[in-house]
């Protein structure tokens, strides 16, 4: 039998724990991962042999009741989807980028599986729920024609869910945008994770507050460009004048 996975997405933590317990009691699963995600939802992911996963899913659905938000069952899941679920991020040499964004985690996983099975693309990233208000998105990389096929297949797979699906194909992703996606997809980290001006520590040693990653923001004092100093900033002209005046008073 082929390996399979299913994911139940619930609006209730209590019902989610109950569903996970019912699933693992019903069939011998190879893996069960469960936990809460934003915004107060609960996910139960089960993996194993096809028949076992299907039987466990039925038990989970019965326990979930009206708390069920969405479900995906992949009886022959693509290995790249499994790796992406585990946190794998990939770079690729293709010029195009495809994006599918859905309002549920289950639908995003379904779209990722459809796209990577039907086209020669790379799953660059798979982001689910946390820091996204419960939404999810998948990024496909590759040649333009292949990315277009992958996005089309992913959107078609999720069409029956009745939820809003947003998608885009960027035929020539700019290098600057690619760098942002490669380093970190969250805005907060992209803004704060830049080189800050050096500051003296408690023992007088000068340290850099954050390791530089990417182009610094204008005016941040970060970065090392030609002709720029990376040391502490010079005192403002008014400060220099005050110090000079103080020195003249002491001599007098």
XYZ file of N, CA and C in Angstrom:
756
model
N 0.831 -1.202 0.000
C 0.000 0.000 0.000
C 0.865 1.252 0.000
N 0.331 2.323 -0.590
C 1.049 3.584 -0.648
C 0.914 4.336 0.681
N 1.929 5.120 1.030
C 1.795 5.947 2.234
C 0.737 7.020 2.019
N 0.063 7.373 3.084
C -1.021 8.343 2.998
C -0.963 9.284 4.184
N -1.543 10.466 4.020
C -1.705 11.396 5.135
C -3.112 11.979 5.073
N -3.602 12.361 6.228
C -4.829 13.137 6.270
C -4.656 14.201 7.343
N -5.352 15.306 7.159
C -5.301 16.384 8.131
C -6.715 16.865 8.408
N -7.071 16.888 9.681
C -8.337 17.444 10.124
C -8.077 18.817 10.728
N -8.872 19.789 10.326
C -8.750 21.159 10.808
C -10.038 21.508 11.544
N -9.902 21.837 12.818
C -11.077 22.052 13.647
C -11.081 23.436 14.280
N -12.263 23.933 14.570
C -12.408 25.243 15.204
C -12.360 25.159 16.719
N -12.330 23.949 17.271
C -12.343 23.750 18.721
C -11.147 22.921 19.162
N -10.444 23.397 20.169
C -9.325 22.638 20.725
C -9.820 21.360 21.386
N -10.902 21.455 22.135
C -11.445 20.285 22.837
C -11.842 19.194 21.856
N -12.572 19.596 20.804
C -12.976 18.604 19.796
C -11.768 18.076 19.032
N -10.750 18.911 18.845
C -9.560 18.457 18.151
C -8.815 17.381 18.922
N -8.674 17.575 20.225
C -8.013 16.561 21.054
C -8.822 15.275 21.058
N -10.134 15.416 21.130
C -11.006 14.243 21.114
C -10.889 13.493 19.787
N -10.828 14.240 18.688
C -10.708 13.611 17.373
C -9.377 12.887 17.216
N -8.293 13.528 17.659
C -6.987 12.877 17.578
C -6.932 11.592 18.379
N -7.520 11.619 19.543
C -7.547 10.419 20.376
C -8.338 9.297 19.709
N -9.472 9.656 19.108
C -10.284 8.649 18.419
C -9.539 8.053 17.232
N -8.786 8.873 16.532
C -8.068 8.399 15.358
C -6.979 7.398 15.708
N -6.175 7.734 16.700
C -5.057 6.861 17.042
C -5.531 5.583 17.728
N -6.724 5.622 18.306
C -7.291 4.408 18.913
C -7.904 3.490 17.862
N -8.341 4.071 16.748
C -9.033 3.282 15.741
C -8.098 2.447 14.872
N -6.933 3.005 14.506
C -6.058 2.311 13.563
C -4.598 2.505 13.953
N -3.733 1.556 13.553
C -2.295 1.665 13.870
C -1.583 2.660 12.954
N -1.542 3.906 13.341
C -0.917 4.946 12.538
C 0.594 4.959 12.733
N 1.311 5.338 11.684
C 2.761 5.468 11.789
C 3.149 6.778 12.466
N 2.316 7.792 12.311
C 2.602 9.078 12.929
C 1.295 9.812 13.194
N 1.245 10.510 14.307
C 0.120 11.384 14.629
C 0.695 12.658 15.230
N 0.398 13.778 14.618
C 0.859 15.073 15.122
C -0.361 15.979 15.277
N -0.499 16.557 16.450
C -1.670 17.385 16.723
C -1.261 18.597 17.547
N -1.971 19.700 17.346
C -1.671 20.887 18.130
C -2.485 22.080 17.663
N -2.426 23.151 18.444
C -3.195 24.351 18.151
C -2.431 25.264 17.196
N -3.187 26.022 16.405
C -2.632 27.021 15.502
C -3.517 28.257 15.574
N -3.010 29.359 15.028
C -3.812 30.581 14.958
C -4.952 30.389 13.958
N -6.101 31.003 14.188
C -6.492 31.761 15.395
C -7.386 30.889 16.284
N -6.800 30.077 17.097
C -7.552 29.213 18.007
C -8.078 27.946 17.364
N -7.473 27.538 16.243
C -7.888 26.286 15.599
C -7.002 25.137 16.100
N -7.378 23.924 15.731
C -6.622 22.744 16.140
C -6.464 21.840 14.925
N -5.227 21.363 14.717
C -4.923 20.487 13.586
C -4.534 19.102 14.079
N -5.000 18.097 13.348
C -4.604 16.712 13.618
C -4.102 16.123 12.304
N -2.834 15.752 12.263
C -2.209 15.181 11.074
C -1.882 13.718 11.345
N -2.353 12.841 10.479
C -2.111 11.404 10.634
C -1.433 10.875 9.389
N -0.485 9.968 9.568
C 0.212 9.368 8.443
C 0.409 7.882 8.662
N 0.434 7.143 7.558
C 0.621 5.703 7.648
C 0.171 5.029 6.373
N -0.165 3.756 6.470
C -0.655 3.024 5.315
C -2.060 3.510 4.953
N -2.373 3.425 3.670
C -3.600 4.028 3.155
C -4.849 3.575 3.906
N -5.027 2.283 4.060
C -6.237 1.774 4.711
C -6.321 2.230 6.159
N -5.189 2.243 6.854
C -5.179 2.660 8.263
C -5.520 4.142 8.406
N -4.934 4.952 7.534
C -5.192 6.393 7.617
C -6.650 6.694 7.290
N -7.198 6.017 6.303
C -8.598 6.253 5.948
C -9.535 5.865 7.084
N -9.248 4.754 7.726
C -10.086 4.312 8.852
C -9.980 5.285 10.025
N -8.754 5.728 10.309
C -8.561 6.687 11.393
C -9.271 8.005 11.085
N -9.244 8.423 9.827
C -9.900 9.670 9.451
C -11.394 9.605 9.709
N -12.003 8.491 9.400
C -13.437 8.362 9.635
C -13.757 8.499 11.127
N -12.933 7.937 11.975
C -13.141 8.071 13.420
C -12.973 9.525 13.849
N -11.991 10.206 13.279
C -11.766 11.603 13.614
C -12.915 12.491 13.165
N -13.453 12.236 11.978
C -14.578 13.018 11.480
C -15.805 12.857 12.365
N -16.027 11.648 12.831
C -17.174 11.408 13.706
C -17.032 12.162 15.023
N -15.808 12.219 15.543
C -15.577 12.919 16.810
C -15.594 14.431 16.633
N -15.211 14.910 15.459
C -15.120 16.352 15.229
C -16.483 17.024 15.200
N -17.465 16.371 14.624
C -18.803 16.942 14.552
C -18.816 18.261 13.796
N -19.579 19.231 14.319
C -19.697 20.518 13.631
C -18.499 21.436 13.873
N -17.469 20.954 14.602
C -16.246 21.741 14.797
C -15.277 21.586 13.632
N -15.608 20.721 12.691
C -14.728 20.498 11.549
C -14.738 21.716 10.627
N -13.553 22.256 10.358
C -13.401 23.386 9.439
C -13.101 22.888 8.025
N -12.170 21.934 7.930
C -11.777 21.407 6.624
C -11.019 20.108 6.853
N -10.914 19.312 5.803
C -10.178 18.048 5.884
C -9.539 17.773 4.525
N -8.354 17.172 4.553
C -7.717 16.726 3.325
C -7.209 15.306 3.548
N -7.433 14.452 2.555
C -6.977 13.071 2.597
C -6.207 12.800 1.319
N -4.918 12.446 1.449
C -4.045 12.198 0.311
C -3.537 10.758 0.389
N -4.187 9.846 -0.326
C -3.809 8.432 -0.228
C -2.463 8.097 -0.866
N -1.967 8.962 -1.732
C -0.648 8.750 -2.355
C 0.125 10.064 -2.321
N 0.276 10.598 -1.156
C 0.866 11.925 -0.983
C 2.257 12.019 -1.607
N 2.539 13.164 -2.240
C 3.852 13.379 -2.831
C 4.882 13.584 -1.709
N 6.063 12.967 -1.833
C 7.068 13.090 -0.762
C 7.516 14.527 -0.500
N 7.471 15.389 -1.524
C 7.865 16.785 -1.304
C 6.866 17.517 -0.408
N 5.610 17.098 -0.453
C 4.605 17.688 0.437
C 4.893 17.303 1.881
N 5.236 16.044 2.078
C 5.574 15.583 3.433
C 6.783 16.345 3.961
N 7.805 16.509 3.122
C 8.998 17.238 3.543
C 8.677 18.698 3.852
N 7.805 19.301 3.062
C 7.429 20.694 3.303
C 6.632 20.840 4.582
N 5.788 19.881 4.883
C 5.057 19.892 6.145
C 6.016 19.851 7.325
N 7.143 19.175 7.131
C 8.145 19.072 8.193
C 9.044 20.299 8.276
N 8.817 21.289 7.396
C 9.568 22.536 7.486
C 10.617 22.750 6.427
N 10.727 21.846 5.452
C 11.733 21.996 4.405
C 11.387 23.175 3.491
N 12.370 24.037 3.257
C 12.247 25.143 2.303
C 13.303 24.948 1.227
N 12.939 25.249 -0.021
C 13.841 24.977 -1.133
C 14.045 26.218 -1.995
N 15.217 26.296 -2.604
C 15.476 27.284 -3.633
C 15.480 26.562 -4.979
N 15.199 27.290 -6.031
C 15.210 26.670 -7.350
C 15.742 27.673 -8.366
N 16.149 27.147 -9.518
C 16.733 28.000 -10.533
C 15.732 28.532 -11.533
N 14.452 28.189 -11.358
C 13.437 28.648 -12.296
C 13.176 30.136 -12.153
N 12.728 30.746 -13.262
C 12.516 32.187 -13.248
C 11.145 32.583 -12.713
N 10.201 31.641 -12.680
C 8.828 31.975 -12.327
C 8.494 31.549 -10.894
N 7.508 32.237 -10.329
C 6.996 31.914 -9.001
C 5.479 31.829 -9.066
N 4.938 30.765 -8.493
C 3.492 30.610 -8.394
C 3.072 30.624 -6.940
N 1.955 31.277 -6.662
C 1.442 31.397 -5.294
C -0.014 30.965 -5.272
N -0.352 30.113 -4.318
C -1.749 29.781 -4.043
C -1.986 30.043 -2.564
N -2.972 30.863 -2.279
C -3.311 31.239 -0.903
C -4.755 30.825 -0.624
N -4.955 30.105 0.474
C -6.292 29.646 0.823
C -6.615 30.032 2.263
N -7.873 29.937 2.608
C -8.289 30.316 3.957
C -8.202 29.176 4.953
N -7.854 27.992 4.492
C -7.692 26.858 5.419
C -6.368 26.152 5.162
N -5.861 25.514 6.189
C -4.608 24.767 6.088
C -4.779 23.554 5.180
N -5.885 22.848 5.355
C -6.124 21.627 4.577
C -6.135 21.916 3.082
N -6.761 23.007 2.680
C -6.832 23.341 1.257
C -5.457 23.671 0.687
N -4.611 24.320 1.474
C -3.262 24.635 0.998
C -2.464 23.363 0.762
N -2.553 22.430 1.675
C -1.847 21.149 1.513
C -2.356 20.423 0.269
N -3.660 20.435 0.064
C -4.260 19.795 -1.106
C -3.741 20.435 -2.394
N -3.685 21.769 -2.421
C -3.198 22.475 -3.602
C -1.727 22.181 -3.865
N -0.925 22.109 -2.820
C 0.501 21.810 -2.978
C 0.703 20.431 -3.582
N -0.060 19.461 -3.123
C 0.051 18.095 -3.631
C -0.339 18.029 -5.105
N -1.440 18.696 -5.464
C -1.885 18.672 -6.855
C -0.860 19.324 -7.774
N -0.311 20.457 -7.347
C 0.634 21.177 -8.191
C 1.923 20.429 -8.438
N 2.498 19.854 -7.391
C 3.794 19.195 -7.534
C 3.666 17.842 -8.242
N 2.491 17.256 -8.203
C 2.282 15.990 -8.910
C 2.085 16.205 -10.412
N 1.489 17.335 -10.776
C 1.104 17.532 -12.166
C 2.046 18.365 -12.998
N 3.091 18.915 -12.392
C 4.010 19.769 -13.149
C 5.420 19.630 -12.594
N 6.394 19.999 -13.417
C 7.798 19.939 -12.991
C 8.132 21.232 -12.253
N 7.749 21.277 -11.003
C 7.965 22.461 -10.181
C 8.565 22.044 -8.842
N 9.080 23.041 -8.149
C 9.603 22.860 -6.794
C 8.654 23.536 -5.806
N 8.361 22.854 -4.701
C 7.641 23.526 -3.624
C 8.678 24.327 -2.851
N 8.704 25.619 -3.097
C 9.684 26.471 -2.432
C 9.371 26.629 -0.948
N 8.104 26.781 -0.633
C 7.722 26.999 0.758
C 6.256 26.630 0.940
N 5.937 26.166 2.135
C 4.565 25.829 2.505
C 4.323 26.424 3.879
N 3.476 27.438 3.955
C 3.235 28.164 5.202
C 1.811 27.937 5.659
N 1.650 27.590 6.928
C 0.355 27.153 7.423
C -0.035 27.836 8.727
N -1.088 28.622 8.698
C -1.846 29.095 9.860
C -1.127 30.099 10.748
N -0.087 29.688 11.456
C 0.554 30.579 12.417
C 1.178 31.775 11.713
N 0.970 32.957 12.289
C 1.399 34.237 11.718
C 0.654 34.592 10.442
N -0.400 33.845 10.131
C -1.177 34.100 8.921
C -2.665 34.222 9.211
N -3.036 34.312 10.477
C -4.448 34.397 10.817
C -5.227 33.148 10.468
N -4.539 32.014 10.412
C -5.207 30.754 10.100
C -5.172 30.368 8.637
N -4.721 31.270 7.761
C -4.659 30.960 6.331
C -3.414 30.115 6.029
N -3.265 29.758 4.764
C -2.075 29.044 4.333
C -1.721 29.445 2.918
N -0.462 29.237 2.539
C -0.082 29.465 1.142
C 1.071 28.555 0.765
N 1.163 28.269 -0.526
C 2.250 27.471 -1.065
C 2.900 28.254 -2.190
N 4.236 28.161 -2.281
C 5.005 28.802 -3.339
C 5.601 27.730 -4.240
N 5.328 27.825 -5.541
C 5.918 26.930 -6.529
C 6.989 27.687 -7.307
N 8.091 27.034 -7.591
C 9.137 27.619 -8.405
C 9.436 26.744 -9.605
N 9.826 27.369 -10.714
C 10.164 26.611 -11.907
C 10.054 27.470 -13.146
N 10.005 26.819 -14.306
C 9.815 27.541 -15.561
C 8.370 28.021 -15.660
N 8.161 29.072 -16.433
C 6.857 29.736 -16.466
C 5.725 28.767 -16.797
N 5.879 28.006 -17.869
C 4.800 27.114 -18.290
C 4.472 26.078 -17.224
N 5.495 25.540 -16.584
C 5.274 24.520 -15.555
C 4.604 25.114 -14.315
N 5.020 26.315 -13.941
C 4.401 26.969 -12.780
C 2.935 27.283 -13.055
N 2.633 27.713 -14.269
C 1.238 27.983 -14.631
C 0.389 26.720 -14.517
N 0.939 25.595 -14.958
C 0.213 24.325 -14.847
C 0.004 23.953 -13.380
N 1.046 24.082 -12.575
C 0.952 23.720 -11.157
C -0.104 24.557 -10.434
N -0.098 25.861 -10.680
C -1.078 26.735 -10.033
C -2.490 26.385 -10.500
N -2.649 26.136 -11.798
C -3.960 25.760 -12.316
C -4.492 24.490 -11.685
N -3.630 23.491 -11.532
C -4.044 22.220 -10.928
C -4.369 22.393 -9.443
N -3.556 23.209 -8.755
C -3.810 23.434 -7.341
C -5.127 24.143 -7.095
N -5.411 25.154 -7.913
C -6.670 25.891 -7.774
C -7.856 24.974 -8.099
N -7.715 24.145 -9.131
C -8.790 23.227 -9.507
C -9.060 22.214 -8.397
N -8.002 21.755 -7.745
C -8.176 20.773 -6.658
C -8.976 21.356 -5.506
N -8.794 22.636 -5.238
C -9.469 23.261 -4.096
C -10.821 23.872 -4.464
N -11.198 23.783 -5.739
C -12.427 24.439 -6.189
C -13.660 23.911 -5.465
N -13.655 22.642 -5.126
C -14.823 22.048 -4.478
C -14.997 22.431 -3.027
N -14.008 23.097 -2.440
C -14.092 23.434 -1.024
C -15.035 24.596 -0.760
N -15.322 25.397 -1.783
C -16.217 26.529 -1.631
C -15.599 27.729 -0.939
N -14.308 27.673 -0.620
C -13.648 28.782 0.060
C -12.921 29.669 -0.939
N -12.579 30.853 -0.481
C -11.871 31.791 -1.334
C -10.433 31.332 -1.558
N -10.011 31.308 -2.803
C -8.647 30.923 -3.166
C -8.054 32.047 -4.006
N -6.914 32.563 -3.580
C -6.212 33.609 -4.321
C -4.938 33.020 -4.908
N -4.646 33.357 -6.151
C -3.456 32.779 -6.777
C -2.816 33.797 -7.710
N -1.530 33.570 -7.978
C -0.788 34.461 -8.871
C 0.376 33.691 -9.479
N 0.745 34.078 -10.683
C 1.947 33.568 -11.355
C 2.782 34.770 -11.755
N 4.005 34.827 -11.256
C 4.937 35.902 -11.593
C 5.979 35.297 -12.521
N 5.957 35.736 -13.770
C 6.777 35.072 -14.787
C 8.274 35.304 -14.597
N 8.650 36.476 -14.129
C 10.069 36.772 -13.889
C 10.201 37.438 -12.530
N 10.432 36.635 -11.526
C 10.542 37.142 -10.160
C 11.822 37.958 -10.015
N 11.697 39.180 -9.539
C 12.853 40.062 -9.366
C 13.791 39.487 -8.302
N 15.090 39.665 -8.520
C 16.090 39.122 -7.598
C 15.907 39.662 -6.175
N 15.503 40.917 -6.060
C 15.316 41.507 -4.738
C 14.178 40.815 -3.984
N 13.095 40.531 -4.685
C 11.971 39.830 -4.065
C 12.328 38.381 -3.766
N 13.109 37.778 -4.645
C 13.543 36.401 -4.409
C 14.388 36.317 -3.136
N 15.263 37.303 -2.940
C 16.086 37.312 -1.730
C 15.222 37.390 -0.478
N 14.188 38.214 -0.517
C 13.294 38.334 0.625
C 12.604 37.006 0.932
N 12.156 36.322 -0.101
C 11.474 35.044 0.095
C 12.439 33.963 0.574
N 13.681 34.014 0.089
C 14.662 33.000 0.484
C 15.079 33.139 1.942
N 15.257 34.378 2.394
C 15.772 34.599 3.752
C 14.708 34.292 4.798
N 13.555 34.951 4.710
C 12.485 34.736 5.681
C 11.210 35.351 5.133
N 10.086 34.652 5.211
C 8.861 35.178 4.614
C 8.093 36.157 5.492
N 8.471 36.321 6.760
C 7.699 37.175 7.655
C 8.259 38.593 7.668
N 7.364 39.570 7.604
C 7.773 40.964 7.501
C 8.538 41.425 8.736
N 8.083 41.040 9.900
C 8.722 41.481 11.138
C 10.203 41.124 11.159
N 10.532 39.903 10.764
C 11.935 39.483 10.783
C 12.723 40.166 9.677
N 12.080 40.420 8.536
C 12.798 41.075 7.449
C 13.147 42.510 7.808
N 12.289 43.162 8.599
C 12.539 44.546 8.981
C 13.566 44.640 10.101
N 13.480 43.742 11.078
C 14.344 43.838 12.247
C 15.670 43.126 12.073
N 15.752 42.148 11.187
C 16.960 41.334 11.049
C 17.940 41.986 10.089
N 18.390 43.187 10.450
C 19.385 43.916 9.671
C 20.483 44.362 10.610
N 21.601 44.746 10.030
C 22.713 45.184 10.862
C 22.398 46.527 11.502
N 22.528 46.618 12.813
C 22.306 47.851 13.545
C 23.648 48.532 13.833
N 23.649 49.834 14.120
C 24.895 50.503 14.476
C 25.543 49.859 15.683
N 26.867 49.799 15.668
C 27.583 49.200 16.785
C 27.412 50.051 18.031
N 27.288 49.387 19.164
C 27.133 50.083 20.434
C 28.076 49.475 21.472
N 28.607 50.290 22.377
C 29.488 49.754 23.411
C 28.702 48.932 24.422
N 29.261 47.775 24.788
C 28.626 46.927 25.785
C 29.006 47.338 27.190
N 28.578 46.562 28.207
C 28.859 46.897 29.603
C 30.339 46.978 29.930
N 31.144 46.159 29.243
C 32.585 46.152 29.509
C 33.367 47.063 28.569
N 32.643 47.871 27.796
C 33.303 48.787 26.882
C 33.551 48.233 25.499
N 33.312 46.928 25.306
C 33.543 46.332 23.996
C 32.442 46.761 23.037
N 32.815 46.985 21.779
C 31.854 47.386 20.771
C 31.328 46.143 20.075
N 30.015 45.991 20.047
C 29.410 44.817 19.434
C 28.353 45.258 18.435
N 28.095 44.391 17.453
C 27.007 44.614 16.509
C 25.774 43.918 17.054
N 24.674 44.637 17.096
C 23.486 44.117 17.761
C 22.864 42.939 17.040
N 22.789 42.990 15.707
C 22.145 41.942 14.940
C 23.007 41.605 13.741
N 23.126 40.318 13.422
C 23.889 39.900 12.257
C 23.199 40.387 10.993
N 23.924 40.991 10.053
C 23.281 41.507 8.848
C 22.765 40.393 7.962
N 21.520 40.561 7.465
C 20.945 39.619 6.502
C 20.111 40.433 5.531
N 20.631 40.652 4.361
C 19.900 41.421 3.368
C 20.277 42.887 3.409
N 19.695 43.636 2.492
C 20.002 45.055 2.360
C 19.431 45.828 3.542
N 20.235 46.703 4.167
C 19.732 47.454 5.319
C 18.729 48.517 4.909
N 17.885 48.891 5.856
C 16.931 49.958 5.593
C 17.644 51.302 5.542
N 17.181 52.225 4.708
C 17.788 53.561 4.664
C 17.718 54.234 6.032
N 18.849 54.790 6.463
C 18.876 55.474 7.743
C 19.046 54.573 8.942
N 19.152 53.233 8.718
C 19.277 52.327 9.857
C 20.700 52.290 10.394
N 21.664 52.778 9.595
C 23.062 52.701 10.006
C 23.680 51.368 9.675
N 22.905 50.457 9.075
C 23.423 49.127 8.769
C 24.065 49.086 7.411
N 24.795 48.018 7.160
C 25.379 47.794 5.843
C 26.775 48.332 5.743
N 27.500 47.785 4.800
C 28.891 48.191 4.602
C 29.073 48.509 3.141
N 28.872 49.784 2.787
C 29.033 50.203 1.403
C 30.343 50.954 1.236
N 30.707 51.135 0.008
C 31.967 51.815 -0.290
C 31.958 53.218 0.286
N 32.996 53.529 1.046
C 33.135 54.865 1.592
C 32.355 55.102 2.861
N 31.607 54.085 3.360
C 30.813 54.264 4.569
C 31.554 53.673 5.755
N 31.422 54.290 6.878
C 32.035 53.800 8.106
C 31.062 52.905 8.833
N 31.580 51.791 9.410
C 30.731 50.885 10.174
C 30.896 51.078 11.659
N 31.677 52.040 12.079
C 31.878 52.296 13.508
C 30.768 53.141 14.077
N 30.905 53.538 15.349
C 29.884 54.365 15.974
C 29.740 55.688 15.254
N 28.514 56.247 15.204
C 28.292 57.500 14.488
C 29.042 58.645 15.138
N 29.496 59.631 14.310
C 30.197 60.796 14.837
C 29.223 61.685 15.593
N 29.702 62.435 16.595
C 28.813 63.331 17.326
C 28.241 64.387 16.400
N 27.040 64.828 16.692
C 26.406 65.872 15.904
C 27.203 67.159 16.042
N 27.134 68.065 15.030
C 27.897 69.325 15.097
C 27.629 70.107 16.367
N 26.395 70.144 16.825
C 26.078 70.888 18.036
C 26.797 70.293 19.235
N 26.927 68.949 19.268
C 27.640 68.302 20.368
C 29.111 68.680 20.355
N 29.701 68.743 19.121
C 31.115 69.098 19.035
C 31.339 70.540 19.522
N 30.419 71.431 19.160
C 30.558 72.810 19.605
C 30.476 72.928 21.122
N 29.569 72.132 21.713
C 29.443 72.182 23.170
C 30.708 71.682 23.847
N 31.297 70.611 23.288
C 32.524 70.079 23.866
C 33.669 71.072 23.726
N 33.784 71.732 22.578
C 34.861 72.718 22.374
C 34.713 73.880 23.352
N 33.468 74.364 23.543
C 33.254 75.463 24.475
C 33.613 75.073 25.894
N 33.283 73.821 26.249
C 33.605 73.329 27.579
C 35.112 73.306 27.790
N 35.859 72.906 26.734
C 37.326 72.864 26.844
C 37.927 74.228 27.037
N 37.364 75.250 26.331
C 37.899 76.606 26.483
C 37.675 77.139 27.898
N 36.514 76.797 28.488
C 36.237 77.264 29.859
C 37.238 76.660 30.849
N 37.566 75.371 30.657
C 38.484 74.725 31.574
C 39.869 75.352 31.484
N 40.325 75.738 30.262
C 41.640 76.336 30.106
C 41.673 77.713 30.780
N 40.539 78.438 30.663
C 40.481 79.762 31.288
C 40.546 79.644 32.812
